[in-house]
Each structure stands twice: as structure tokens, then as C-alpha cells.
Amino acid sequence: EYNAAFATAFIEKDKNVLVKAYTEQSVFMPEHSRQRTSKKAIEAFYEQWLAQAEIASYEKSIVEVQDFGNYILEIGNFTENLIVATSNAFSYSGKYAVLWKKPLKNQHLTIASEIWGSASHFDDKNIPDIDDAAISPTKEYISSDKLTLEVKKRNNVIKKLVQNRQGAEHAKLFMPDAMYLTYYTPILSGEKKITTYFTEHEKPGTLQIEQISIQTSRIIKANKAIIEFGFYNVDWRDGDSHGNVKGKSINVWKRNKNGELMLFRQIVNHD
């Protein structure tokens, strides 16, 4: 019901309906734009989007809903057919995830976090050009509690594997029934597809990772999972080519039979 109402509001540019499920604590992770927190910041994003785009249609199709007790994770695919002034009609298609916070009695579901990303490479000119100048950089969550330190330790393992181009080893940090929603690909489900992706994406070769940071901005301890909001910064070089990539993620951790934290769901996009 929410997705249908949102689609109608998006097409009709009804801002009040678009932002009704967000709160001051909502973490909003749009593709090719910085992370935002608070209803006001999210509303400002939609104001920019709707000022530049005419949306012909918008649809979400749910792939799965995971119940973590006090939170619910919705994962699915989306298609937005739109036109911006600098381009022709464009079908912006990809996958998304919404972390819903279960309500108290007589209240509605609210969005704790939302992220999305295209299923393939695309030209930025086809979507609205969002101004991030007023958005502050994401800050690292600092805590000495045992769980936070454990999550950060796992991220340090990932950091080393990425830098050393050990993709097959990186894939082993995912559970066998994991889902990985990364930039410019469809949803990758299960051990085989995730291993194939990382083995190719992080293989040894001419590409070098000159600097990488993987940080945590928040951790939610749900009843049946640990949910981390993360952000990253990577300097890469490949021959004469080089660049910097920043991005963010929702990481859902669960423990394996040995008590180790493993990635159950991970959703990533570039700023």
C-alpha cells in the first residue's frame, strides 16, 4: 500500500505524501548523492528531484521481506521512467532496500533507512543533478562497546582483502544464503553468484587500491540481526587512470554457527 501511494505521489509531485514515512532519524542513501539524515533533508532532496524531472511512471516490485523482530527489511526492484531537461526519456531501473521500524501500538511503520542503485551503468545526465553543497560529510560512529568494535574489526578484514585484491576470500564473509546489492548490477543472490562477482571484481591485475577507508555511521541491534550503516572512500589507480570513489551501504550482519559475524544482506551505492 505504501509503495503504491508513494508511486502516485511521485508522479503527481505530492511532496507531503512522499515524505510522510520518514522521521528526523531516517537515514537516506540516494544513488550518486550524499547520505542525508532528517525529514527536512530528505524533503529537500525530493524538491530538487521533482523540480528537474517529469516522472511518467514509477513502480516497485518486492523481492523479499525479512522480519528482524523490531525492524523489517524490504528488498525489491524499481523502475522510474522520467525525463530531465538535459536528456531524452530514460528508464532508470535498479534495486532498492528499505529498513522499516515497527511501530508502537496505533502508529504507522516508519523508515529507518533507505537506499537504492541502478542495475547497470548509466549517464548522470539522465537523472536530476542534485546539489549536495548543504549536506555535511557523514561522521564515523565512535563507541567502545564490544559489538561496535567487532563490526569494525570485520570491516578492517574487508578493507585488507579489497586492497590486496582477494575477491574470493572477500566473498567468504557472506552467508551462503546472502544477498548482495552493489552498484550497477542486478541483485546477486546466493553463494555462487556472490563468489563469481567478487572473484572477477577484485582480481589481481593492474588496478591498485592506493587508499581505502570503510567506516560505520550507526549500528542498530535488531532482535534478529545487526544492522550497520556504513560509508567508504577509495583512491584507485590503473596505469595512467586514477580516481576517487565515495559511497555508502546498509550492512545486515548475522552470526554463523561459530558465532562469527557474517554478511546476510549488503546494499551499496556510490555517492
PDB file of C-alpha atoms in Angstrom, residues 121-271:
ATOM      1  CA  HIS A 121      25.883   1.752 -15.689  1.00  0.00           C
ATOM      2  CA  PHE A 122      24.122   4.959 -16.711  1.00  0.00           C
ATOM      3  CA  ASP A 123      24.900   8.546 -17.663  1.00  0.00           C
ATOM      4  CA  ASP A 124      24.264  11.053 -14.874  1.00  0.00           C
ATOM      5  CA  LYS A 125      22.692  13.477 -17.333  1.00  0.00           C
ATOM      6  CA  ASN A 126      19.631  11.195 -17.434  1.00  0.00           C
ATOM      7  CA  ILE A 127      18.643  11.862 -13.809  1.00  0.00           C
ATOM      8  CA  PRO A 128      18.325  15.121 -11.824  1.00  0.00           C
ATOM      9  CA  ASP A 129      21.528  16.889 -10.806  1.00  0.00           C
ATOM     10  CA  ILE A 130      21.268  17.045  -7.011  1.00  0.00           C
ATOM     11  CA  ASP A 131      23.182  19.762  -5.160  1.00  0.00           C
ATOM     12  CA  ASP A 132      24.943  18.293  -2.116  1.00  0.00           C
ATOM     13  CA  ALA A 133      26.626  21.539  -1.029  1.00  0.00           C
ATOM     14  CA  ALA A 134      24.445  21.887   2.076  1.00  0.00           C
ATOM     15  CA  ILE A 135      24.938  18.255   3.145  1.00  0.00           C
ATOM     16  CA  SER A 136      27.586  17.664   5.803  1.00  0.00           C
ATOM     17  CA  PRO A 137      30.004  14.760   5.388  1.00  0.00           C
ATOM     18  CA  THR A 138      28.938  11.560   7.146  1.00  0.00           C
ATOM     19  CA  LYS A 139      30.551  11.165  10.563  1.00  0.00           C
ATOM     20  CA  GLU A 140      32.009   7.975  11.968  1.00  0.00           C
ATOM     21  CA  TYR A 141      30.188   6.350  14.881  1.00  0.00           C
ATOM     22  CA  ILE A 142      32.591   6.199  17.809  1.00  0.00           C
ATOM     23  CA  SER A 143      31.936   3.685  20.559  1.00  0.00           C
ATOM     24  CA  SER A 144      33.965   1.252  22.626  1.00  0.00           C
ATOM     25  CA  ASP A 145      31.170  -1.272  23.141  1.00  0.00           C
ATOM     26  CA  LYS A 146      32.000  -4.853  22.210  1.00  0.00           C
ATOM     27  CA  LEU A 147      29.604  -5.151  19.257  1.00  0.00           C
ATOM     28  CA  THR A 148      30.792  -1.937  17.591  1.00  0.00           C
ATOM     29  CA  LEU A 149      34.415  -2.999  17.909  1.00  0.00           C
ATOM     30  CA  GLU A 150      33.516  -6.419  16.475  1.00  0.00           C
ATOM     31  CA  VAL A 151      31.805  -4.881  13.433  1.00  0.00           C
ATOM     32  CA  LYS A 152      34.725  -2.536  12.841  1.00  0.00           C
ATOM     33  CA  LYS A 153      37.147  -5.447  13.075  1.00  0.00           C
ATOM     34  CA  ARG A 154      35.221  -7.278  10.336  1.00  0.00           C
ATOM     35  CA  ASN A 155      35.331  -4.131   8.205  1.00  0.00           C
ATOM     36  CA  ASN A 156      39.101  -3.974   8.649  1.00  0.00           C
ATOM     37  CA  VAL A 157      39.302  -7.530   7.297  1.00  0.00           C
ATOM     38  CA  ILE A 158      37.249  -6.456   4.250  1.00  0.00           C
ATOM     39  CA  LYS A 159      39.472  -3.413   3.783  1.00  0.00           C
ATOM     40  CA  LYS A 160      42.614  -5.570   3.609  1.00  0.00           C
ATOM     41  CA  LEU A 161      41.013  -8.091   1.233  1.00  0.00           C
ATOM     42  CA  VAL A 162      39.892  -5.320  -1.153  1.00  0.00           C
ATOM     43  CA  GLN A 163      43.303  -3.679  -1.087  1.00  0.00           C
ATOM     44  CA  ASN A 164      45.086  -6.998  -1.673  1.00  0.00           C
ATOM     45  CA  ARG A 165      42.655  -7.954  -4.493  1.00  0.00           C
ATOM     46  CA  GLN A 166      41.494 -11.146  -2.738  1.00  0.00           C
ATOM     47  CA  GLY A 167      37.955 -11.271  -4.079  1.00  0.00           C
ATOM     48  CA  ALA A 168      37.314 -14.969  -3.470  1.00  0.00           C
ATOM     49  CA  GLU A 169      38.294 -14.528   0.197  1.00  0.00           C
ATOM     50  CA  HIS A 170      36.087 -11.444   0.459  1.00  0.00           C
ATOM     51  CA  ALA A 171      33.101 -13.497  -0.743  1.00  0.00           C
ATOM     52  CA  LYS A 172      33.624 -15.926   2.159  1.00  0.00           C
ATOM     53  CA  LEU A 173      32.480 -13.219   4.577  1.00  0.00           C
ATOM     54  CA  PHE A 174      28.938 -13.608   3.202  1.00  0.00           C
ATOM     55  CA  MET A 175      26.485 -16.235   4.441  1.00  0.00           C
ATOM     56  CA  PRO A 176      25.565 -18.980   1.912  1.00  0.00           C
ATOM     57  CA  ASP A 177      22.046 -17.502   1.524  1.00  0.00           C
ATOM     58  CA  ALA A 178      23.228 -13.882   1.390  1.00  0.00           C
ATOM     59  CA  MET A 179      22.085 -11.164  -0.992  1.00  0.00           C
ATOM     60  CA  TYR A 180      24.454  -8.521  -2.345  1.00  0.00           C
ATOM     61  CA  LEU A 181      23.067  -5.377  -3.963  1.00  0.00           C
ATOM     62  CA  THR A 182      26.039  -3.484  -5.317  1.00  0.00           C
ATOM     63  CA  TYR A 183      26.481  -0.647  -7.797  1.00  0.00           C
ATOM     64  CA  TYR A 184      25.479  -1.155 -11.436  1.00  0.00           C
ATOM     65  CA  THR A 185      24.396  -4.805 -11.206  1.00  0.00           C
ATOM     66  CA  PRO A 186      21.111  -6.630 -10.604  1.00  0.00           C
ATOM     67  CA  ILE A 187      20.541  -8.306  -7.227  1.00  0.00           C
ATOM     68  CA  LEU A 188      23.105 -11.051  -6.584  1.00  0.00           C
ATOM     69  CA  SER A 189      21.602 -13.900  -4.546  1.00  0.00           C
ATOM     70  CA  GLY A 190      23.437 -16.828  -3.026  1.00  0.00           C
ATOM     71  CA  GLU A 191      26.994 -18.000  -2.540  1.00  0.00           C
ATOM     72  CA  LYS A 192      27.720 -18.886  -6.182  1.00  0.00           C
ATOM     73  CA  LYS A 193      26.739 -15.526  -7.721  1.00  0.00           C
ATOM     74  CA  ILE A 194      28.398 -13.512  -4.953  1.00  0.00           C
ATOM     75  CA  THR A 195      31.640 -15.503  -5.218  1.00  0.00           C
ATOM     76  CA  THR A 196      31.686 -15.148  -9.016  1.00  0.00           C
ATOM     77  CA  TYR A 197      31.192 -11.382  -8.708  1.00  0.00           C
ATOM     78  CA  PHE A 198      33.943 -10.781  -6.154  1.00  0.00           C
ATOM     79  CA  THR A 199      36.416 -13.145  -7.833  1.00  0.00           C
ATOM     80  CA  GLU A 200      36.142 -11.043 -11.001  1.00  0.00           C
ATOM     81  CA  HIS A 201      35.648  -7.595  -9.435  1.00  0.00           C
ATOM     82  CA  GLU A 202      38.585  -7.867  -7.025  1.00  0.00           C
ATOM     83  CA  LYS A 203      41.016  -9.981  -9.043  1.00  0.00           C
ATOM     84  CA  PRO A 204      44.782  -9.311  -9.118  1.00  0.00           C
ATOM     85  CA  GLY A 205      45.923  -7.161 -12.017  1.00  0.00           C
ATOM     86  CA  THR A 206      46.974  -3.645 -12.929  1.00  0.00           C
ATOM     87  CA  LEU A 207      44.345  -1.949 -10.733  1.00  0.00           C
ATOM     88  CA  GLN A 208      45.753  -0.762  -7.422  1.00  0.00           C
ATOM     89  CA  ILE A 209      43.888   0.489  -4.365  1.00  0.00           C
ATOM     90  CA  GLU A 210      46.077   3.315  -3.088  1.00  0.00           C
ATOM     91  CA  GLN A 211      43.872   4.176  -0.115  1.00  0.00           C
ATOM     92  CA  ILE A 212      40.665   2.748   1.309  1.00  0.00           C
ATOM     93  CA  SER A 213      38.588   3.543   4.371  1.00  0.00           C
ATOM     94  CA  ILE A 214      35.484   1.639   5.471  1.00  0.00           C
ATOM     95  CA  GLN A 215      33.672   3.312   8.350  1.00  0.00           C
ATOM     96  CA  THR A 216      30.493   2.957  10.388  1.00  0.00           C
ATOM     97  CA  SER A 217      27.997   5.772  10.911  1.00  0.00           C
ATOM     98  CA  ARG A 218      25.468   3.876  13.042  1.00  0.00           C
ATOM     99  CA  ILE A 219      24.646   0.407  14.389  1.00  0.00           C
ATOM    100  CA  ILE A 220      21.162  -0.925  15.175  1.00  0.00           C
ATOM    101  CA  LYS A 221      20.908  -4.084  17.224  1.00  0.00           C
ATOM    102  CA  ALA A 222      17.649  -5.580  15.983  1.00  0.00           C
ATOM    103  CA  ASN A 223      16.113  -8.654  17.624  1.00  0.00           C
ATOM    104  CA  LYS A 224      17.281 -10.999  14.854  1.00  0.00           C
ATOM    105  CA  ALA A 225      20.115  -9.141  13.127  1.00  0.00           C
ATOM    106  CA  ILE A 226      22.725  -6.411  13.474  1.00  0.00           C
ATOM    107  CA  ILE A 227      22.256  -3.539  11.040  1.00  0.00           C
ATOM    108  CA  GLU A 228      25.152  -1.251  10.237  1.00  0.00           C
ATOM    109  CA  PHE A 229      25.096   1.948   8.213  1.00  0.00           C
ATOM    110  CA  GLY A 230      28.486   2.253   6.537  1.00  0.00           C
ATOM    111  CA  PHE A 231      30.417   4.609   4.267  1.00  0.00           C
ATOM    112  CA  TYR A 232      33.619   4.244   2.277  1.00  0.00           C
ATOM    113  CA  ASN A 233      36.303   6.244   0.478  1.00  0.00           C
ATOM    114  CA  VAL A 234      38.621   4.667  -2.119  1.00  0.00           C
ATOM    115  CA  ASP A 235      41.538   6.026  -4.146  1.00  0.00           C
ATOM    116  CA  TRP A 236      42.340   3.762  -7.105  1.00  0.00           C
ATOM    117  CA  ARG A 237      44.905   3.726  -9.906  1.00  0.00           C
ATOM    118  CA  ASP A 238      45.123   1.651 -13.087  1.00  0.00           C
ATOM    119  CA  GLY A 239      48.057   2.674 -15.250  1.00  0.00           C
ATOM    120  CA  ASP A 240      47.620   6.334 -16.154  1.00  0.00           C
ATOM    121  CA  SER A 241      43.992   6.325 -14.972  1.00  0.00           C
ATOM    122  CA  HIS A 242      43.118   7.122 -11.368  1.00  0.00           C
ATOM    123  CA  GLY A 243      40.233   8.393  -9.311  1.00  0.00           C
ATOM    124  CA  ASN A 244      38.365   8.556  -6.028  1.00  0.00           C
ATOM    125  CA  VAL A 245      35.096   6.814  -5.209  1.00  0.00           C
ATOM    126  CA  LYS A 246      32.912   7.511  -2.187  1.00  0.00           C
ATOM    127  CA  GLY A 247      29.757   5.662  -1.203  1.00  0.00           C
ATOM    128  CA  LYS A 248      27.549   4.195   1.488  1.00  0.00           C
ATOM    129  CA  SER A 249      25.840   0.971   2.485  1.00  0.00           C
ATOM    130  CA  ILE A 250      23.353  -0.849   4.663  1.00  0.00           C
ATOM    131  CA  ASN A 251      25.033  -3.964   6.051  1.00  0.00           C
ATOM    132  CA  VAL A 252      22.961  -6.659   7.740  1.00  0.00           C
ATOM    133  CA  TRP A 253      25.111  -8.944   9.872  1.00  0.00           C
ATOM    134  CA  LYS A 254      24.158 -12.291  11.386  1.00  0.00           C
ATOM    135  CA  ARG A 255      26.210 -14.850  13.281  1.00  0.00           C
ATOM    136  CA  ASN A 256      27.189 -18.217  11.840  1.00  0.00           C
ATOM    137  CA  LYS A 257      27.255 -21.425  13.876  1.00  0.00           C
ATOM    138  CA  ASN A 258      30.692 -20.435  15.218  1.00  0.00           C
ATOM    139  CA  GLY A 259      29.391 -17.084  16.465  1.00  0.00           C
ATOM    140  CA  GLU A 260      31.245 -15.068  13.794  1.00  0.00           C
ATOM    141  CA  LEU A 261      29.624 -12.031  12.214  1.00  0.00           C
ATOM    142  CA  MET A 262      28.752 -12.722   8.564  1.00  0.00           C
ATOM    143  CA  LEU A 263      27.091 -10.540   5.943  1.00  0.00           C
ATOM    144  CA  PHE A 264      23.485 -11.637   5.390  1.00  0.00           C
ATOM    145  CA  ARG A 265      22.387  -8.677   3.270  1.00  0.00           C
ATOM    146  CA  GLN A 266      24.525  -5.845   1.917  1.00  0.00           C
ATOM    147  CA  ILE A 267      23.325  -2.906  -0.170  1.00  0.00           C
ATOM    148  CA  VAL A 268      25.878  -0.473  -1.598  1.00  0.00           C
ATOM    149  CA  ASN A 269      25.875   2.591  -3.837  1.00  0.00           C
ATOM    150  CA  HIS A 270      28.279   5.366  -4.908  1.00  0.00           C
ATOM    151  CA  ASP A 271      27.871   8.996  -3.913  1.00  0.00           C
TER     152      ASP A 271
END
